[in-house]
PDB file of C-alpha atoms in Angstrom:
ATOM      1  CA  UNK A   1     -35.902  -1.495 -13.240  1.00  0.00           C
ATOM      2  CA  UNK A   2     -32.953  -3.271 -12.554  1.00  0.00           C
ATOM      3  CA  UNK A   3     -32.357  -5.556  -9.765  1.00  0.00           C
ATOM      4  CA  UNK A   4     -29.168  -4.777  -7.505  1.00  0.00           C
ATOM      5  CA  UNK A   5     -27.177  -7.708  -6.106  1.00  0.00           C
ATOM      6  CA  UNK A   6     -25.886  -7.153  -2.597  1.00  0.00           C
ATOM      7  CA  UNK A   7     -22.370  -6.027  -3.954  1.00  0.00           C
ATOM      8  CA  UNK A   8     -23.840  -3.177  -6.064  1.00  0.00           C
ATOM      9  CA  UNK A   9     -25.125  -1.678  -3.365  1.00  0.00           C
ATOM     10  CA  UNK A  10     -23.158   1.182  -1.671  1.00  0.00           C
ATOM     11  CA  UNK A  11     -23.052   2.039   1.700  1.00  0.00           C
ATOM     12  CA  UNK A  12     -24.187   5.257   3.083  1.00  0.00           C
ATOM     13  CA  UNK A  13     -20.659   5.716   4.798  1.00  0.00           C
ATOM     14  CA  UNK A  14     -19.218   5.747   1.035  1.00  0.00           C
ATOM     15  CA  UNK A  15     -21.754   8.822  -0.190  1.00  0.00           C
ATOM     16  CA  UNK A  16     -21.502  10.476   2.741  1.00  0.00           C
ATOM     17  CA  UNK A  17     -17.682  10.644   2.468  1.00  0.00           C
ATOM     18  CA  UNK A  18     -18.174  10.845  -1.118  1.00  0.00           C
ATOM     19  CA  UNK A  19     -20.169  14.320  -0.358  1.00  0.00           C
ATOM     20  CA  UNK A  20     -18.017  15.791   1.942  1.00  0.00           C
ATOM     21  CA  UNK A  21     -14.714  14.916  -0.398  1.00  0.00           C
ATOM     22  CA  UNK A  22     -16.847  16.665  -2.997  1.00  0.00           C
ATOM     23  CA  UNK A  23     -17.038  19.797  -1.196  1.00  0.00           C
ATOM     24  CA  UNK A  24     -12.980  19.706  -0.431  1.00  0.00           C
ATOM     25  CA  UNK A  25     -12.680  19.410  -4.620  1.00  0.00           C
ATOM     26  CA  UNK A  26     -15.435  22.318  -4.917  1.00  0.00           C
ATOM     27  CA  UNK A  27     -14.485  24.710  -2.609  1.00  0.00           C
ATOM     28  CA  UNK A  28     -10.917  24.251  -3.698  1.00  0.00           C
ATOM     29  CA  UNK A  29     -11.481  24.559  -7.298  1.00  0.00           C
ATOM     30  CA  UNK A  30     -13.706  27.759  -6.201  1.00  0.00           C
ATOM     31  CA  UNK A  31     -10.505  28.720  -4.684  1.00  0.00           C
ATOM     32  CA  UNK A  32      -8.807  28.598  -7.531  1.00  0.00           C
ATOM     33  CA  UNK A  33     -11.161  30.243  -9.884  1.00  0.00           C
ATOM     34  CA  UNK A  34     -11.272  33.505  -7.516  1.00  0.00           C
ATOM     35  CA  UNK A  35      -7.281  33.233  -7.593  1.00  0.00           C
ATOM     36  CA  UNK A  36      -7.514  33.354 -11.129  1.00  0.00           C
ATOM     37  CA  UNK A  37     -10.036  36.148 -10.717  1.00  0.00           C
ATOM     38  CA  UNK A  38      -7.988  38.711  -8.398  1.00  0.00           C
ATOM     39  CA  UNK A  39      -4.485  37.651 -10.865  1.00  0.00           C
ATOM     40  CA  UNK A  40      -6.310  39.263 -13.644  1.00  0.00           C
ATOM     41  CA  UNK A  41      -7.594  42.345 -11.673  1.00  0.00           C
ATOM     42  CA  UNK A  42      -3.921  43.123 -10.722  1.00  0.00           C
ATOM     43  CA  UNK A  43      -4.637  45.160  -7.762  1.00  0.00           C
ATOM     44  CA  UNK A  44      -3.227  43.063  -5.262  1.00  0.00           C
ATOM     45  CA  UNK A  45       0.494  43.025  -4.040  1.00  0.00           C
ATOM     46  CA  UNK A  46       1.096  39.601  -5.281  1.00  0.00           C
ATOM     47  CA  UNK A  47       2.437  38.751  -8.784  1.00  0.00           C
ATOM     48  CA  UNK A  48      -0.007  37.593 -11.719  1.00  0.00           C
ATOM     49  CA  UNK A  49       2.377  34.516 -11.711  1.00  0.00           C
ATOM     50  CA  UNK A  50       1.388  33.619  -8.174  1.00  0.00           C
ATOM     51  CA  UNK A  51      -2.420  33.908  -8.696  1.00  0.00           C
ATOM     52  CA  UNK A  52      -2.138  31.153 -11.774  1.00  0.00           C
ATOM     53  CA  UNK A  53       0.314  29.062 -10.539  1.00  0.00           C
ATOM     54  CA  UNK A  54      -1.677  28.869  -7.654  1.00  0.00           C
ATOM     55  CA  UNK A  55      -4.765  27.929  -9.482  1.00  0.00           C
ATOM     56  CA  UNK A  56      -3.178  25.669 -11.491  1.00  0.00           C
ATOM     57  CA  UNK A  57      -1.803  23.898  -8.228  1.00  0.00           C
ATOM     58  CA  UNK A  58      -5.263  23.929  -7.082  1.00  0.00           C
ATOM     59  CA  UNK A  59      -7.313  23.203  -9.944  1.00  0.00           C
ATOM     60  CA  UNK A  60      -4.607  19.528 -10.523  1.00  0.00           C
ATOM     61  CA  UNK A  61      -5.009  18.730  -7.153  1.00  0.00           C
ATOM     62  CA  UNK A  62      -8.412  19.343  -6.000  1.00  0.00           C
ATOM     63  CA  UNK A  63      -9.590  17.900  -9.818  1.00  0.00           C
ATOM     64  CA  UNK A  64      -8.174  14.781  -8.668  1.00  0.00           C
ATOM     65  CA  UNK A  65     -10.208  15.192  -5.158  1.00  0.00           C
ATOM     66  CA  UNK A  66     -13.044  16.169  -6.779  1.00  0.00           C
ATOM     67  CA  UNK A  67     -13.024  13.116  -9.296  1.00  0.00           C
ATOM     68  CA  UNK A  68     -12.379  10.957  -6.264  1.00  0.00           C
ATOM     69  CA  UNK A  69     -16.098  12.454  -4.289  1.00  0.00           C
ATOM     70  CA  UNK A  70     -17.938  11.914  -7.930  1.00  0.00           C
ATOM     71  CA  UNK A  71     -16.436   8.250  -7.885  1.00  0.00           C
ATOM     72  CA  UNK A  72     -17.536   7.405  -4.107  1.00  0.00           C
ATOM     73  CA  UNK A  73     -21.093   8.704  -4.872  1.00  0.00           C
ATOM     74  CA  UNK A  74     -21.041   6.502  -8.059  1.00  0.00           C
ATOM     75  CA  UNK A  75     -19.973   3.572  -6.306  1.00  0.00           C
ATOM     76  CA  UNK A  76     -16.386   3.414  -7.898  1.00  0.00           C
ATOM     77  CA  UNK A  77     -13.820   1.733  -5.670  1.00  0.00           C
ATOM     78  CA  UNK A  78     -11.110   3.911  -6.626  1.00  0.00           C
ATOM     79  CA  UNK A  79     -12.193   6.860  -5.338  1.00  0.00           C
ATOM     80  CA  UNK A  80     -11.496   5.869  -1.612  1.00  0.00           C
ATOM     81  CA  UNK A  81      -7.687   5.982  -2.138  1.00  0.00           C
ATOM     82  CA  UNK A  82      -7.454   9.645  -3.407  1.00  0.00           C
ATOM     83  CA  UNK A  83      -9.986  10.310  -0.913  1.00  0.00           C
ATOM     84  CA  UNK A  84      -7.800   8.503   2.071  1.00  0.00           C
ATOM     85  CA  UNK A  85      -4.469  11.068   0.862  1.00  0.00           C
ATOM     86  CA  UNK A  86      -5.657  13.726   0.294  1.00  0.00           C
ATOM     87  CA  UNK A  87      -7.752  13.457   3.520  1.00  0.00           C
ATOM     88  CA  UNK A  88      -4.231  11.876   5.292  1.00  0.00           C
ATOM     89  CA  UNK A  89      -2.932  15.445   3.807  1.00  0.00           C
ATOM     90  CA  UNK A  90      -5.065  17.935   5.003  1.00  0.00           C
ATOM     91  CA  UNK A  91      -4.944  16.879   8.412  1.00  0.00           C
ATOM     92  CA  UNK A  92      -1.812  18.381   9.098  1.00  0.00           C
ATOM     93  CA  UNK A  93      -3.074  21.459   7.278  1.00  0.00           C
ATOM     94  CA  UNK A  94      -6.189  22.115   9.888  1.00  0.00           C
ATOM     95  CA  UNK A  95      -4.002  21.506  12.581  1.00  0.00           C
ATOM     96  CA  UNK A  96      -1.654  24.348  11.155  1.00  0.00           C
ATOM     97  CA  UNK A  97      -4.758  26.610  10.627  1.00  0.00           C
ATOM     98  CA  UNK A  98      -5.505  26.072  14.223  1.00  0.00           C
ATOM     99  CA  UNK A  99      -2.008  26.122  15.720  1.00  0.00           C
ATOM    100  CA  UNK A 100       0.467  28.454  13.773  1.00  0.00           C
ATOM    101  CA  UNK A 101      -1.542  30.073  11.476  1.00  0.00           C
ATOM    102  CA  UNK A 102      -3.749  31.745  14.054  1.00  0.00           C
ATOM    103  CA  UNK A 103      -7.193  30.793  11.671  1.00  0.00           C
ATOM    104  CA  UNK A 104      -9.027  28.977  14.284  1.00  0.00           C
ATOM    105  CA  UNK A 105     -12.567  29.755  12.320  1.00  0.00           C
ATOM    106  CA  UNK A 106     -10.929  27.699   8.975  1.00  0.00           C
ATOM    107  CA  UNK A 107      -9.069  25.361  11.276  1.00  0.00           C
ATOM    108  CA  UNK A 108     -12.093  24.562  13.194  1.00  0.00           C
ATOM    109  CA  UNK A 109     -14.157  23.988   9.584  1.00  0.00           C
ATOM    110  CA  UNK A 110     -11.869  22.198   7.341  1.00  0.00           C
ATOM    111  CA  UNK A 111     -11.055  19.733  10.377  1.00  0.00           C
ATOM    112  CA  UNK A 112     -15.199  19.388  10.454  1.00  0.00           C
ATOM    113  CA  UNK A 113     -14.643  18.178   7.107  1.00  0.00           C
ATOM    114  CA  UNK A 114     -11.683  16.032   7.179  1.00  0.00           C
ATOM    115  CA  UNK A 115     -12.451  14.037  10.126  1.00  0.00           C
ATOM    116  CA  UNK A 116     -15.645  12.998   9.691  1.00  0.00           C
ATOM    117  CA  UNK A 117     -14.594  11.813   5.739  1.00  0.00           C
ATOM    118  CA  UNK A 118     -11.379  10.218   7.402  1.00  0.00           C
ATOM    119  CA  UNK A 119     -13.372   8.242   9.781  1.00  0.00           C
ATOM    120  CA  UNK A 120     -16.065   7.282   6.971  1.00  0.00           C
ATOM    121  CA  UNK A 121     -13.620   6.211   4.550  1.00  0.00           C
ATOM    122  CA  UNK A 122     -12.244   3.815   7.674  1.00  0.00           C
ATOM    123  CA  UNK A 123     -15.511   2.804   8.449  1.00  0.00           C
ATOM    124  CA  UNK A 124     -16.454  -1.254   8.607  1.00  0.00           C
ATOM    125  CA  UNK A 125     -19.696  -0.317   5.850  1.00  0.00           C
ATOM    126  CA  UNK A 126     -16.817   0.794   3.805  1.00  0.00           C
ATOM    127  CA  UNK A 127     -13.894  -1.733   4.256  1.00  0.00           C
ATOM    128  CA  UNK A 128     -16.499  -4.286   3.704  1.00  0.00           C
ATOM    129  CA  UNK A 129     -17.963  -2.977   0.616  1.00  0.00           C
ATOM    130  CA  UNK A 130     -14.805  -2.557  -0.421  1.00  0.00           C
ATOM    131  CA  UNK A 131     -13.469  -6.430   0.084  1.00  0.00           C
ATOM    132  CA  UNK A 132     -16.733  -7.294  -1.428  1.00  0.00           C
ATOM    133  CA  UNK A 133     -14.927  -6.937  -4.801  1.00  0.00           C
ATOM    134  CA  UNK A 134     -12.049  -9.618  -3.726  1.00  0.00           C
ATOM    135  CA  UNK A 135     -14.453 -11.674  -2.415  1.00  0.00           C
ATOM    136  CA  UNK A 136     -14.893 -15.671  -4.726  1.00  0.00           C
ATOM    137  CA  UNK A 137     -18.579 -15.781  -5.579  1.00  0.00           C
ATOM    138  CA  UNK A 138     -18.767 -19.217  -4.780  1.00  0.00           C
ATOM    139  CA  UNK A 139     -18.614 -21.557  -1.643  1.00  0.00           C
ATOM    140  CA  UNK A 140     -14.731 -22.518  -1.069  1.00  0.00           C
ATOM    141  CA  UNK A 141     -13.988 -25.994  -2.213  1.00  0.00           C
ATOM    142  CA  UNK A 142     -13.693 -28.748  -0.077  1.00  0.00           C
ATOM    143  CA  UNK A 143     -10.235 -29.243   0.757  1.00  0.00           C
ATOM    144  CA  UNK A 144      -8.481 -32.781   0.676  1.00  0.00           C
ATOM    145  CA  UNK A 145      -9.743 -33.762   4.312  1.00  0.00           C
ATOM    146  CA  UNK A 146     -13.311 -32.795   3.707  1.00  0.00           C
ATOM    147  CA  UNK A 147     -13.348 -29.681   4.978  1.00  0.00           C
TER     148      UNK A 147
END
């Protein structure tokens, strides 16, 4: 079994967020394949072109979420800056739910989501692990004054 050096190893602030940015990308794409789903059945007031285009929407953007959550639970830096947007992105879109749109219940659960990744994603676990990657391996050299 292999050894892990202290910069392998990845913070539980980074799954954690990694988990809950992985249920934004599967509910969405769930979404999606139930918009899909009630296009095809055609009893609904709403164009076939609206239930595809909408799960097309969904199923670009919430791949790219989804990709990001798989990357944080791997350990893969670059899954913290989708994650950041599109949690920066649906923060606006609980507040809605719970303001104007009159959905408290999904305003109430999607901002249970979002928050908590927000804040994880922010945490010092995770800005450190993150900086670990910029970090020189070795001791700085001594400069011309001996420091």
């Amino acid at each position: 079994m292999p050894i892990e050096s202290p910069r392998s190893i990845v913070p539980p602030t980074v799954r954690i967020a990694g988990s809950l940015v992985v249920l934004e990308g599967v509910v969405a794409i769930a979404f999606a394949v139930y918009s899909v789903v009630r296009a095809l059945s055609g009893t609904h007031d709403q164009s076939v072109t609206n239930g595809y285009g909408l799960a097309l929407w969904l199923g670009i953007l919430f791949g790219g979420v989804l990709a990001a959550g798989i990357a944080l639970l791997r350990g893969k830096r670059w899954g913290r800056a989708v994650a950041v947007v599109a949690q920066l992105l649906l923060l606006p879109v609980a507040w809605s739910l719970l303001t104007d749109s009159h959905q408290v219940v999904l305003g109430i659960v999607l901002a249970v989501i979002v928050l908590p990744a927000l804040v994880l994603l922010f945490a010092p676990q995770t800005t450190t692990w993150l900086a670990e990657d910029y970090a020189p391996d070795a001791e700085p050299e001594e400069g011309p004054d001996g420091r």
